[in-house]
Tab-separated table of C-alpha atoms (C1' of nucleotides) in Angstrom:
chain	number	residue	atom	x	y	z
T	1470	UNK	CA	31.322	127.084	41.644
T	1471	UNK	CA	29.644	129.881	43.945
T	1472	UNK	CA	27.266	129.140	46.683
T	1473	UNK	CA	24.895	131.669	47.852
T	1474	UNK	CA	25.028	129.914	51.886
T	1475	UNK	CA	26.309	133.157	53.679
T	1476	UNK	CA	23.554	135.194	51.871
T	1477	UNK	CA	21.174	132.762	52.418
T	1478	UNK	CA	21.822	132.027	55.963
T	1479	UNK	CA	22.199	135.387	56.905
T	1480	UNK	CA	18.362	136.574	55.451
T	1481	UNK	CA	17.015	134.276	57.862
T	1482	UNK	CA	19.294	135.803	60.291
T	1483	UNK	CA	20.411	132.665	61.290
T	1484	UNK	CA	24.548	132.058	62.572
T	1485	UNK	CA	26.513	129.342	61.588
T	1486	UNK	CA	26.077	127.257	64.871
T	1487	UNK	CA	22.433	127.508	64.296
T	1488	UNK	CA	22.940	126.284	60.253
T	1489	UNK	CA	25.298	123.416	61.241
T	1490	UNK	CA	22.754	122.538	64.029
T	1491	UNK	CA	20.021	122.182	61.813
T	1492	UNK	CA	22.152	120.376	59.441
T	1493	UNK	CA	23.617	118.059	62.064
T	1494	UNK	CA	27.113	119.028	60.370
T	1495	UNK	CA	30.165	120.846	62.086
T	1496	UNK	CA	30.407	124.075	62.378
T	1497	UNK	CA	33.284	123.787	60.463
T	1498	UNK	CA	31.876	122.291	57.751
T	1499	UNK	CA	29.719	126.102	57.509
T	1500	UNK	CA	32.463	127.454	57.562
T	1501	UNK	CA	34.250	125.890	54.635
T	1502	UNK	CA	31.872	125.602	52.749
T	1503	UNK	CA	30.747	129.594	52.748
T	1504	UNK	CA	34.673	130.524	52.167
T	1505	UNK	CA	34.688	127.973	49.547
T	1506	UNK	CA	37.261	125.842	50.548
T	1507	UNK	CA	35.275	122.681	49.135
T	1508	UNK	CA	32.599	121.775	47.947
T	1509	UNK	CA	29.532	119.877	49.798
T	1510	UNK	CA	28.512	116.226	48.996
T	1511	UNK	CA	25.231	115.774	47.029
T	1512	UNK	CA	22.551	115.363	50.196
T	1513	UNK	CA	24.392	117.682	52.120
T	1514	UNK	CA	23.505	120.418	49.324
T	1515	UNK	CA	20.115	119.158	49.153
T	1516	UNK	CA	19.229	119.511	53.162
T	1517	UNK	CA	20.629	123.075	52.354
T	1518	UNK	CA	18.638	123.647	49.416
T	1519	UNK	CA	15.758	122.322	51.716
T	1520	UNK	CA	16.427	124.640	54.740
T	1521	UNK	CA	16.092	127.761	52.412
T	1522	UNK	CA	13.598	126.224	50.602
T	1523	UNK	CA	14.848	126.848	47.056
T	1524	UNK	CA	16.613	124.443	44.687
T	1525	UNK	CA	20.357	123.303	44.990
T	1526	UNK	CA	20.556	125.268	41.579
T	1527	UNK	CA	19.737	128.090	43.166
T	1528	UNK	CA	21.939	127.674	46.070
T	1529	UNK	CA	24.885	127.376	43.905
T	1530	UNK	CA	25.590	128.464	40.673
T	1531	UNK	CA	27.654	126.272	38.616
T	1532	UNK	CA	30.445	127.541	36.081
T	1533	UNK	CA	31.994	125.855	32.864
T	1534	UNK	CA	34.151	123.101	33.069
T	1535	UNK	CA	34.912	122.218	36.468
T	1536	UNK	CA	36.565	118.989	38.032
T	1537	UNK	CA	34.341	116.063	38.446
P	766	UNK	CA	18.419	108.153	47.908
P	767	UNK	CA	17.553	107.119	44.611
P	768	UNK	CA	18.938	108.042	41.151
P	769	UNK	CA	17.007	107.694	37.470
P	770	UNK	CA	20.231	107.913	35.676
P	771	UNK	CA	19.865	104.752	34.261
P	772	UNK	CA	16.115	105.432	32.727
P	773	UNK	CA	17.052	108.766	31.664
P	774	UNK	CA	20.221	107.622	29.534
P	775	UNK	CA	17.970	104.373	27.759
P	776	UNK	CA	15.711	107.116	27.236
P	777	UNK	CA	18.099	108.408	25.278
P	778	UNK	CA	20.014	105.261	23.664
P	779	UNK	CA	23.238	106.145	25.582
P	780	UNK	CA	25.486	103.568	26.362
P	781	UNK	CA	27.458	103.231	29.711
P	782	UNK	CA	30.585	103.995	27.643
P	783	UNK	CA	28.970	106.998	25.442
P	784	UNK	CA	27.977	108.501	28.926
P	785	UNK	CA	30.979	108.332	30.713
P	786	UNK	CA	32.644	109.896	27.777
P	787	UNK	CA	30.085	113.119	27.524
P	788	UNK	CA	30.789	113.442	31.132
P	789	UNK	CA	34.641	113.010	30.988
P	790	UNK	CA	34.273	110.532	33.891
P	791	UNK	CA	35.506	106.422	33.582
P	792	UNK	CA	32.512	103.938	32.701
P	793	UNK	CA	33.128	102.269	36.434
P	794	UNK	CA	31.811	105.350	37.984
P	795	UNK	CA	28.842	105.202	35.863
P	796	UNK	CA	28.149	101.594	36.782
P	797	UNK	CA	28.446	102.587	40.553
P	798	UNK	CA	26.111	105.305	40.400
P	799	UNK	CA	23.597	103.296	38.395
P	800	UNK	CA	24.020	100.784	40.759
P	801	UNK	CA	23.700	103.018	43.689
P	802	UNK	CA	26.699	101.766	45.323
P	803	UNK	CA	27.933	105.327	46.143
P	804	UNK	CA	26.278	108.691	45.776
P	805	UNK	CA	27.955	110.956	42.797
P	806	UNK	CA	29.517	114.538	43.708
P	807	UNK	CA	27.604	117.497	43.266
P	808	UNK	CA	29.551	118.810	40.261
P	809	UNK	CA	28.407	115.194	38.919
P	810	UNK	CA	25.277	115.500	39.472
P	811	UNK	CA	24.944	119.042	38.243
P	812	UNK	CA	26.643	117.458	35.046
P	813	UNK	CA	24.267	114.738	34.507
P	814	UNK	CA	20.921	117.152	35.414
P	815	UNK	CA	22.366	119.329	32.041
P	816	UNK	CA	22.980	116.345	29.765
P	817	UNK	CA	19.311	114.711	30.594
P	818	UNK	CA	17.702	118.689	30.380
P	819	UNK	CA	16.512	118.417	33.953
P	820	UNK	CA	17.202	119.704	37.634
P	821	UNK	CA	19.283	117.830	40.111
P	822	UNK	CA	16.030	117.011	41.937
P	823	UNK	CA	14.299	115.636	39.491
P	824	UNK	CA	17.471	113.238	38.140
P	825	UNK	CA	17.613	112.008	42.577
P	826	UNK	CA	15.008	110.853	44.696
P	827	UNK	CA	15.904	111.528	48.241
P	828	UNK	CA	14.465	110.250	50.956
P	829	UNK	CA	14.545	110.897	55.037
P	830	UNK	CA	17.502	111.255	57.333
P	831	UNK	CA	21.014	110.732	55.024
P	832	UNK	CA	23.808	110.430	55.663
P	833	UNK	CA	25.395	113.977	54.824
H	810	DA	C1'	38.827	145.442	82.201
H	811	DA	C1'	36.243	141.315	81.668
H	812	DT	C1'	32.863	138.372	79.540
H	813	DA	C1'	29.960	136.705	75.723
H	814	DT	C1'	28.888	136.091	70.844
H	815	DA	C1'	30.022	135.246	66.074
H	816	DT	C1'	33.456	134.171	63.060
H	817	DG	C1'	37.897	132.444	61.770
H	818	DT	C1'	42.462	129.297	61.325
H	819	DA	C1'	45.157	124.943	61.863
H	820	DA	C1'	46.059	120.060	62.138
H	821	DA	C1'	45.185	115.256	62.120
H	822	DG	C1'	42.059	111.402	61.252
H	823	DT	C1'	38.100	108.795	58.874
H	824	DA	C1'	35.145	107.751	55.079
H	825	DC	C1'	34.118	107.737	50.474
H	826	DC	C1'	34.177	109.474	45.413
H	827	DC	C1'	36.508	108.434	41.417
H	828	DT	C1'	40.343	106.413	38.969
H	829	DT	C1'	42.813	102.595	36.357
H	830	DG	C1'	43.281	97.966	34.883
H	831	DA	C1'	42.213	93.307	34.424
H	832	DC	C1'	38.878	90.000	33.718
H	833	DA	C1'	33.807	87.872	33.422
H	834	DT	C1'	29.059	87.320	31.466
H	835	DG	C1'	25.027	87.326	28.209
H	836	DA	C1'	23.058	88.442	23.864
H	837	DA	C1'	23.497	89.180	19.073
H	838	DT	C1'	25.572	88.178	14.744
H	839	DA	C1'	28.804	86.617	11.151
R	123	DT	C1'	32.182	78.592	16.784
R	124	DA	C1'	34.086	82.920	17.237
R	125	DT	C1'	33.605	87.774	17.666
R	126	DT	C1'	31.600	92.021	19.164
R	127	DC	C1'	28.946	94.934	22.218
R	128	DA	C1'	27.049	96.279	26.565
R	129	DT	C1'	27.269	95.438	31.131
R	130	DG	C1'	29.244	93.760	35.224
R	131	DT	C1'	32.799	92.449	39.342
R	132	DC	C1'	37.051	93.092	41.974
R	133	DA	C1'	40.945	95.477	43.927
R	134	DA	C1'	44.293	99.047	44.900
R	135	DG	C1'	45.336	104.010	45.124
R	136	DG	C1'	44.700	109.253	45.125
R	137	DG	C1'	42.089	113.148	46.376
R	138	DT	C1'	38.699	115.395	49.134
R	139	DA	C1'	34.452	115.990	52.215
R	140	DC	C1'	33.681	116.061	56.865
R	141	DT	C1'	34.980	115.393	61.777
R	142	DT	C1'	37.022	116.829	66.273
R	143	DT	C1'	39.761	119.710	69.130
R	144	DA	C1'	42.106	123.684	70.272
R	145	DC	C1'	43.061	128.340	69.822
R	146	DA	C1'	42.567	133.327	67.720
R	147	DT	C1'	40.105	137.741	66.605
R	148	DA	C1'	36.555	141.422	66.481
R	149	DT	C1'	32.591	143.483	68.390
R	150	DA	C1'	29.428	144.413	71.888
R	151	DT	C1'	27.946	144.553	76.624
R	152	DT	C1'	28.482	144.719	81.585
DNA sequence: AATATATGTAAAGTACCCTTGACATGAATA
DNA sequence: TATTCATGTCAAGGGTACTTTACATATATT
């Protein structure tokens, strides 16, 4: 799975304090999740999806078979 | 947050069991999302939005403030 | 040289997704 | 009555999403 949260984050010239701010996550959590160390839960992609108002689809772009 | 998995698969005469098998996940986890007791993983959900044909968003309802 | 900003790594703990397995219930049907 | 099918509960365990804290690096500015 690839996420498009750096490129995202970065048109709205926003930094990752700002993101996790808005998100009420950690910092960390940005972090990981734009180096794609995991992957975020269900409503935590949605608030994403909502904060650069496209569709958690579009956000992150699902390849075949992955794990559960 | 709310989920239509359960409409969307008697739409489709699926049972639990036929369900769990298309997604390569155990019938219990079906049961719990049905039953909202815990909120599915976004590679889940992405699964379930292809075998009902629809987007993540339209497959669950959320409302306000989460829990990320 | 020193300070500030943005990004990164590491480690340890908590909460929860998902698993397996065993057993229970209600409705249909032989 | 007995069996089958679909659905459900309960409990224990593994893996991982997310947290907090502390420290590191690169760039820019004073």
């Amino acid at each position: 799975m690839k996420t498009l949260i750096r490129e995202k984050r970065k048109e709205r010239n926003m930094t990752q304090e700002e993101l996790s701010e808005a998100l009420k996550v950690s910092r960390q959590t940005i972090i990981s999740l734009e180096k794609g160390k995991y992957k975020p839960s269900l409503v935590l992609a949605h608030k994403l999806a909502q904060i650069f108002e496209c569709t958690i689809e579009d956000l992150f772009i699902f390849e075949g078979d992955e794990n559960v």
